[in-house]
mmCIF file of C-alpha atoms and ligand atoms in Angstrom:
data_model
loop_
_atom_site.group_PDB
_atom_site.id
_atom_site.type_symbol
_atom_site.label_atom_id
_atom_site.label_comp_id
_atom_site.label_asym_id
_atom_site.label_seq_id
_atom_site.Cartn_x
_atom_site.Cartn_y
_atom_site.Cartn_z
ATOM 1 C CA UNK A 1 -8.878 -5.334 -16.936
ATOM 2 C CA UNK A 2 -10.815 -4.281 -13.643
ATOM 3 C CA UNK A 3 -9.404 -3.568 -10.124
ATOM 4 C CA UNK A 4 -11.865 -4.452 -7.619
ATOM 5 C CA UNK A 5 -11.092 -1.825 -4.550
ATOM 6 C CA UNK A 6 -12.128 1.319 -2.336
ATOM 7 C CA UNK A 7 -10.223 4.396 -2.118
ATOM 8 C CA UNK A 8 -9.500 3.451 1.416
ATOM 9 C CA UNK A 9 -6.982 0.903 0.918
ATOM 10 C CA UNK A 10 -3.569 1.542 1.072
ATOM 11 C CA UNK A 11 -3.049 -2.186 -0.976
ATOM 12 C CA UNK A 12 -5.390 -0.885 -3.424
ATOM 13 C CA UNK A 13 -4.201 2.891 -3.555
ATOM 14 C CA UNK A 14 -0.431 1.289 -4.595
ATOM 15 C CA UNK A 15 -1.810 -0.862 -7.482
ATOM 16 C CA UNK A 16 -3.596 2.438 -9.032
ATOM 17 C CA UNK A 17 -0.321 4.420 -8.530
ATOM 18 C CA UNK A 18 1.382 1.600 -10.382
ATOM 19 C CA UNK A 19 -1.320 1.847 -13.200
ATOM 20 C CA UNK A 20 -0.851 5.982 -13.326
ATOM 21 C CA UNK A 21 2.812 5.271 -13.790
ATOM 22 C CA UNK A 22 2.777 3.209 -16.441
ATOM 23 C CA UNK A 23 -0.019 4.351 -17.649
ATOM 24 C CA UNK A 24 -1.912 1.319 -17.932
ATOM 25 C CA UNK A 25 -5.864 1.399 -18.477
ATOM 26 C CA UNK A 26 -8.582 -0.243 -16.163
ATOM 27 C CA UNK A 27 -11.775 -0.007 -14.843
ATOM 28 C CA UNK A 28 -11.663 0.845 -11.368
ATOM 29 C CA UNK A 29 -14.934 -0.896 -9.902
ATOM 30 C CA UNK A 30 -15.563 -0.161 -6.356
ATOM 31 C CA UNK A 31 -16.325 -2.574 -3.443
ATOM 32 C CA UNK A 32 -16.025 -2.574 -0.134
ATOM 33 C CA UNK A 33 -15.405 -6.177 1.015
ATOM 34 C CA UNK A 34 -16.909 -5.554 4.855
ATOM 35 C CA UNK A 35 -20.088 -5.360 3.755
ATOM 36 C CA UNK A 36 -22.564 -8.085 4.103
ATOM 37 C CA UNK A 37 -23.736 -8.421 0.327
ATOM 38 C CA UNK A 38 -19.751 -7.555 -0.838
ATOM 39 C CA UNK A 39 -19.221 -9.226 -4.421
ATOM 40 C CA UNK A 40 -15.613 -9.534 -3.740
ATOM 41 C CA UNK A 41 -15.500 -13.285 -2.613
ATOM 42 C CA UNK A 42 -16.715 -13.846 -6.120
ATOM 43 C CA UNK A 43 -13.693 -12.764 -7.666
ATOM 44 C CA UNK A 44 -10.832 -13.226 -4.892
ATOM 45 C CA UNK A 45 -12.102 -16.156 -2.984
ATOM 46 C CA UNK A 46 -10.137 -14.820 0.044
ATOM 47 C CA UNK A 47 -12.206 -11.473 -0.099
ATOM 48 C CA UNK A 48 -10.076 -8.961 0.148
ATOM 49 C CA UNK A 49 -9.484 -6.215 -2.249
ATOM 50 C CA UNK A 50 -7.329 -4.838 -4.533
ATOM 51 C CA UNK A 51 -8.423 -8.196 -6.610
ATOM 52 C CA UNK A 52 -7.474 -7.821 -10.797
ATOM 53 C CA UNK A 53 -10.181 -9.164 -12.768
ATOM 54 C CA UNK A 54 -8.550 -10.240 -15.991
ATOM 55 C CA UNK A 55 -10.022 -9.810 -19.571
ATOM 56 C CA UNK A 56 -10.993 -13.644 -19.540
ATOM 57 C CA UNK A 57 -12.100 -13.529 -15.973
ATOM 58 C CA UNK A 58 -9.259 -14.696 -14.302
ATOM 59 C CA UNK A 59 -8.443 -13.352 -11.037
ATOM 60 C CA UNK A 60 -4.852 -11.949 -9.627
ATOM 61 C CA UNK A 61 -4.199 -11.072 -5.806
ATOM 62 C CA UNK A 62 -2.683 -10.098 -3.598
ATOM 63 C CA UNK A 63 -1.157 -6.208 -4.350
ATOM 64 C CA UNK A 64 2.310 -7.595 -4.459
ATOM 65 C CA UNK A 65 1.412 -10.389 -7.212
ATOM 66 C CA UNK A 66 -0.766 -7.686 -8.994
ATOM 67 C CA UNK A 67 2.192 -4.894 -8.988
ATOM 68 C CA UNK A 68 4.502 -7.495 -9.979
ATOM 69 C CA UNK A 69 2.684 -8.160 -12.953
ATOM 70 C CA UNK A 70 1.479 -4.829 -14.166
ATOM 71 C CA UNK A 71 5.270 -3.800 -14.469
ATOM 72 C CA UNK A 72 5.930 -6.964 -16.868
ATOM 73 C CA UNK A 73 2.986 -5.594 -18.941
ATOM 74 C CA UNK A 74 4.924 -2.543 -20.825
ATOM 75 C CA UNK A 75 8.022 -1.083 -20.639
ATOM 76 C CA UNK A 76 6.698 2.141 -19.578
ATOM 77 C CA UNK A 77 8.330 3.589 -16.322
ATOM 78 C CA UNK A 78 9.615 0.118 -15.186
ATOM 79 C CA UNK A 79 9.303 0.167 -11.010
ATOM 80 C CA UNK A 80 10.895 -3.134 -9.940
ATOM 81 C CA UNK A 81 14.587 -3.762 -10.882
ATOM 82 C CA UNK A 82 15.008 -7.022 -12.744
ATOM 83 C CA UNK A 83 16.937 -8.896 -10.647
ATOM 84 C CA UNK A 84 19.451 -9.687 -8.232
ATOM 85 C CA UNK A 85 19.969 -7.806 -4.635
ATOM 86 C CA UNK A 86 18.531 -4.063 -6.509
ATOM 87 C CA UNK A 87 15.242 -6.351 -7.063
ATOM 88 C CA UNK A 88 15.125 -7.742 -3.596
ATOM 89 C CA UNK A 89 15.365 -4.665 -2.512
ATOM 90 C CA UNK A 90 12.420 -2.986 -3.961
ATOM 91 C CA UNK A 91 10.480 -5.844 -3.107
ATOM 92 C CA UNK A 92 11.540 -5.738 0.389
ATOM 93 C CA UNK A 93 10.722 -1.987 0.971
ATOM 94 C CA UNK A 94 7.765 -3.558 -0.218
ATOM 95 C CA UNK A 95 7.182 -5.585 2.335
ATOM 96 C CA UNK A 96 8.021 -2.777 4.697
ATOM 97 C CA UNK A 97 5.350 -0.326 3.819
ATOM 98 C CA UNK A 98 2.592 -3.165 3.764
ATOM 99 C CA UNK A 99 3.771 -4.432 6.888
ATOM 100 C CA UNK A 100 3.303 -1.422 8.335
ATOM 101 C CA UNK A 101 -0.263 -1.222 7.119
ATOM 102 C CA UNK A 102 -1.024 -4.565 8.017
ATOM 103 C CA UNK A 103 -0.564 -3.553 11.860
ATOM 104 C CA UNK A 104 -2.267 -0.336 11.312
ATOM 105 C CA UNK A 105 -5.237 -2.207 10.002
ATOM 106 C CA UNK A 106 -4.666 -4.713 12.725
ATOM 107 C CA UNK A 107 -5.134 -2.110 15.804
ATOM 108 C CA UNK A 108 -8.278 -0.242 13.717
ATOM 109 C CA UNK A 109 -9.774 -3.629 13.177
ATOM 110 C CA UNK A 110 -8.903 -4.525 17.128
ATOM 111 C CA UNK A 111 -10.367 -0.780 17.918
ATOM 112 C CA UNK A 112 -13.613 -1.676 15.890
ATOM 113 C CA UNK A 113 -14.591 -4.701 18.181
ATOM 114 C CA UNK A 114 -16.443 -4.427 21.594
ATOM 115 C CA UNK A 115 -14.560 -2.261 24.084
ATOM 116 C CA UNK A 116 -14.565 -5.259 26.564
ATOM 117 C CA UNK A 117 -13.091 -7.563 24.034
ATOM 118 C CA UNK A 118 -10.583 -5.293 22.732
ATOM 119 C CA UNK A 119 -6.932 -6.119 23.780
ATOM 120 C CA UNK A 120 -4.626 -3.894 24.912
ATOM 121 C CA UNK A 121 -1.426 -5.783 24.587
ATOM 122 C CA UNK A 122 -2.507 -6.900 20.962
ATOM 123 C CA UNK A 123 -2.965 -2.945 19.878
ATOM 124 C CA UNK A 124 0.424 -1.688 21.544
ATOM 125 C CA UNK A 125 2.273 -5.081 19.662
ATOM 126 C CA UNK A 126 1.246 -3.790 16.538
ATOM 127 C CA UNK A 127 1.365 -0.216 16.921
ATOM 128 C CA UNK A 128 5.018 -0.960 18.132
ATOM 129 C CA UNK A 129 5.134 -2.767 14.455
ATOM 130 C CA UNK A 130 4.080 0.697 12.864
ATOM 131 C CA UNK A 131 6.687 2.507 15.082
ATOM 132 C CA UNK A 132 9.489 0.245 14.056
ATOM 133 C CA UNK A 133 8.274 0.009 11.103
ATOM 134 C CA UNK A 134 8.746 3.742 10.630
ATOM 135 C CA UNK A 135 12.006 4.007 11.781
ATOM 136 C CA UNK A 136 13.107 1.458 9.443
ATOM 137 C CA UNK A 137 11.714 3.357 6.766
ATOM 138 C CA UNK A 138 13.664 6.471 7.890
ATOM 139 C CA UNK A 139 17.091 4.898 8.308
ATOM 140 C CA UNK A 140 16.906 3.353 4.665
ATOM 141 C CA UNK A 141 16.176 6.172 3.201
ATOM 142 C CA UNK A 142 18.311 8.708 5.016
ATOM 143 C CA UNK A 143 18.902 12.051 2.916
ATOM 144 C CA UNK A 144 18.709 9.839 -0.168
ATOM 145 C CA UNK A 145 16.469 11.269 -2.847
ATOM 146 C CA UNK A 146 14.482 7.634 -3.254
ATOM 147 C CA UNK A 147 14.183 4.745 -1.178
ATOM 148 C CA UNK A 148 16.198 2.278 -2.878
ATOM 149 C CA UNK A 149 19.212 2.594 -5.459
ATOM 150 C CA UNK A 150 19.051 6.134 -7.564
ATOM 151 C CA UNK A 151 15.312 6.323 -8.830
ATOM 152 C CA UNK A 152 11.759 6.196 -7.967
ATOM 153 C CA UNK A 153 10.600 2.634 -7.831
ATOM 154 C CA UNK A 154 7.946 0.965 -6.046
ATOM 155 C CA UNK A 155 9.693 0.789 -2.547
ATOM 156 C CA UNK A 156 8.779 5.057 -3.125
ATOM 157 C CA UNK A 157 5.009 4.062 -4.088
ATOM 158 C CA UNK A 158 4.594 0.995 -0.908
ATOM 159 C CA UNK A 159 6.247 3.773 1.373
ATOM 160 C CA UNK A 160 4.225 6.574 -0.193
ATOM 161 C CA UNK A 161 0.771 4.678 0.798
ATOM 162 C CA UNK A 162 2.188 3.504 3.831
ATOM 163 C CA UNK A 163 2.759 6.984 4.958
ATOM 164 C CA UNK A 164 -0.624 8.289 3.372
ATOM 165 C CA UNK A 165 -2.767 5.723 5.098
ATOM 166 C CA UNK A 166 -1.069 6.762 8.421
ATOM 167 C CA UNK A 167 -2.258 10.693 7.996
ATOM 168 C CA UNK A 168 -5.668 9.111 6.824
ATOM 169 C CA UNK A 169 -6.861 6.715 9.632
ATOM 170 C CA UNK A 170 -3.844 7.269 11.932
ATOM 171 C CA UNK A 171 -3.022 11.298 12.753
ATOM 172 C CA UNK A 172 -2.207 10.463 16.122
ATOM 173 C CA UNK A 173 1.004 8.439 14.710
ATOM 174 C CA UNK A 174 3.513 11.718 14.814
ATOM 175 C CA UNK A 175 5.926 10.342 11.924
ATOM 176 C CA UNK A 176 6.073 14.029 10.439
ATOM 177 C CA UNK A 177 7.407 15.295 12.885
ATOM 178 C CA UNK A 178 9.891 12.287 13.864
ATOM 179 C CA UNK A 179 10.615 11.393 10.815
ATOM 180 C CA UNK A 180 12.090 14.617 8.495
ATOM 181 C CA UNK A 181 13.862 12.449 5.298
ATOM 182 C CA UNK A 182 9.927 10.769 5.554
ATOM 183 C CA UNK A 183 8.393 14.070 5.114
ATOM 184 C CA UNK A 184 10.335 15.040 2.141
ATOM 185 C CA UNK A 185 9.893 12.203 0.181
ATOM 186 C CA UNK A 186 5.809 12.233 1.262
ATOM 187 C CA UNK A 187 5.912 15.800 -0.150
ATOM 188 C CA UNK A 188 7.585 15.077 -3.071
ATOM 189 C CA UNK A 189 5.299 11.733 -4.094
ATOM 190 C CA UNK A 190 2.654 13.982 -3.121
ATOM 191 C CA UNK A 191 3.413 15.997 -6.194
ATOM 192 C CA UNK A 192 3.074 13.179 -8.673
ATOM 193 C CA UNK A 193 -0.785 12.844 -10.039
ATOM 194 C CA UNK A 194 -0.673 9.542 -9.554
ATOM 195 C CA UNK A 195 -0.519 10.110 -5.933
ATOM 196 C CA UNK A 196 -2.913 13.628 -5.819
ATOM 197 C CA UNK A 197 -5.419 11.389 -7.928
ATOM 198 C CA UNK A 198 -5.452 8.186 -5.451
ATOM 199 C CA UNK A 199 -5.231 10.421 -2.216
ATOM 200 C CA UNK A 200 -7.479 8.523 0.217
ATOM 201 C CA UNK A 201 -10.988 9.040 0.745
HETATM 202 C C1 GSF B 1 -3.809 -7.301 1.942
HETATM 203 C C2 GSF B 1 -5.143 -6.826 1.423
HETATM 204 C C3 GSF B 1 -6.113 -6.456 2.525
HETATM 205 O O1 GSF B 1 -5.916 -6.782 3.702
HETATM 206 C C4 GSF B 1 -2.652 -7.169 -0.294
HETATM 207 O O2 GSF B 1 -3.461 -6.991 -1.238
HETATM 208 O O3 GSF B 1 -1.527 -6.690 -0.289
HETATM 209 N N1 GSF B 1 -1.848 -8.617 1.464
HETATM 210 C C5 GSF B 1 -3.038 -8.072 0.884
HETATM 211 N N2 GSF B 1 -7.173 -5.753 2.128
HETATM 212 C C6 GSF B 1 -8.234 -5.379 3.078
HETATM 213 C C7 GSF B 1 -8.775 -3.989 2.783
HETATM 214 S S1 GSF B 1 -7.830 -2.804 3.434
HETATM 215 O O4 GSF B 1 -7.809 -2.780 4.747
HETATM 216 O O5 GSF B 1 -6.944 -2.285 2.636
HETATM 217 C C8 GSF B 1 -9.381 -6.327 2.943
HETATM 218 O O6 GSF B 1 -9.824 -6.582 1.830
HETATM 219 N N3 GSF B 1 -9.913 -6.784 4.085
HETATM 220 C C9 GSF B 1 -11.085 -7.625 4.065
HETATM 221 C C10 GSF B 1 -10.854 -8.866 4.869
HETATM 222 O O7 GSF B 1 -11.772 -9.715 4.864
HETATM 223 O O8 GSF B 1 -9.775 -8.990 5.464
#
C-alpha cells in the first residue's frame, strides 16, 4: 500500500498517525500536488493528497474514506466506535478538526494570491471558521481526558493535526493560550510517536 502525501498536510499527517496506531505498513511516497509536473492527478483524479494507492492500483481518497478503512483492516487499536451515536461522534469531531483546516488552508491559499486580488471579507469568514471552530473543540472536550467517550480515538488524532497545523502555518492563531483543556490534550498526543514522528515539516 502507498500514501501519496507531504509532511505538510494536516489530511495526510492524520492518515500516518492512523497507520502508527495500528501499526499498519506503507510506503510513504512524497508529492506535493501544487507543483506543475505533480503525479498526483494520476492516482486521485481530483489531485489532492493524502491519496492510498492500493496493492492492485486502486485508488482511495479522501482522509476520511482512507481512515475509515485502515481501522477495518486489523483489530489493532480500533479508533472509530462501531456504531450508533459513539460512532457519529468520532466521525463528527472528525469533521471538526478538518473543517478547521479547510479554512486555515482557505485564508493561506487566499494570502498566496496577488495582494490586490486578495479578499478581506473572504479571509476574516474563514478565520472566524477556525475561531469557532476552536471553541467548539474546547467545549467538547472540557476537562475530559479524550475528546469523545472514555478513550483515545480519532476525534483525538483529527483534533491533534488540527491543532498541529495551526502552530505550523498559523502561530498568530493564540489557541494555547485561549484554549487550556486544548493544550493538555496537544501535550499529551504530542507524547505519542505517532505524533513526534509525523510532526510537520
Ligand atoms: C482535503 C485534502 C486537501 O485539501 C481530505 O483528504 O481530507 N478533504 C480532503 N489536500 C490538499 C493538501 S493540504 O493542504 O493538506 C491538496 O491536496 N490540495 C491540492 C488542491 O489542488 O487542492
Amino acid at each position: 500500500m502507498k500514501l501519496i502525501g507531504s509532511n505538510a498536510s494536516p489530511y495526510v499527517r492524520k492518515v500516518r498517525i492512523v497507520m502508527a496506531e495500528k501499526k499498519i505498513d506503507f510506503e510513504h511516497v512524497i508529492e506535493n500536488p501544487w507543483t506543475p509536473d505533480t503525479k498526483v492527478p494520476e492516482s486521485n483524479p481530483l489531485g489532492k493528497i493524502p491519496c492510498l494507492v492500493m496493492e492492485d492500483g486502486g485508488a482511495v481518497f479522501d482522509s476520511r474514506v482512507i481512515v475509515e478503512y485502515l481501522d477495518t483492516i486489523n483489530p489493532v487499536n480500533k479508533l472509530i466506535p462501531a456504531s450508533g451515536r459513539a460512532r457519529v461522534e468520532v466521525r463528527c469531531w472528525e469533521a471538526l478538526g478538518d473543517g478547521i483546516c479547510d479554512a486555515a488552508i482557505l485564508t493561506r491559499l487566499e494570502g498566496q494570491r496577488p495582494k490586490a486580488q486578495q479578499s478581506a471579507t473572504w479571509i476574516a469568514r474563514q478565520m472566524g471558521k477556525v475561531e469557532q471552530g476552536l471553541a467548539a473543540a474546547a467545549r467538547g472536550l472540557g476537562d475530559k481526558p479524550w475528546c469523545a467517550g472514555n478513550n483515545f480515538t480519532l476525534a483525538d488524532i483529527a483534533t491533534g493535526a488540527a491543532l498541529g497545523y495551526l502552530d505550523f502555518r498559523f502561530p498568530q492563531v493564540e489557541w494555547r493560550s485561549t484554549y487550556p483543556h486544548l493544550v493538555k490534550l496537544a501535550d499529551k498526543l504530542a507524547t505519542r510517536p505517532s505524533f513526534a514522528d509525523t510532526a510537520p515539516a
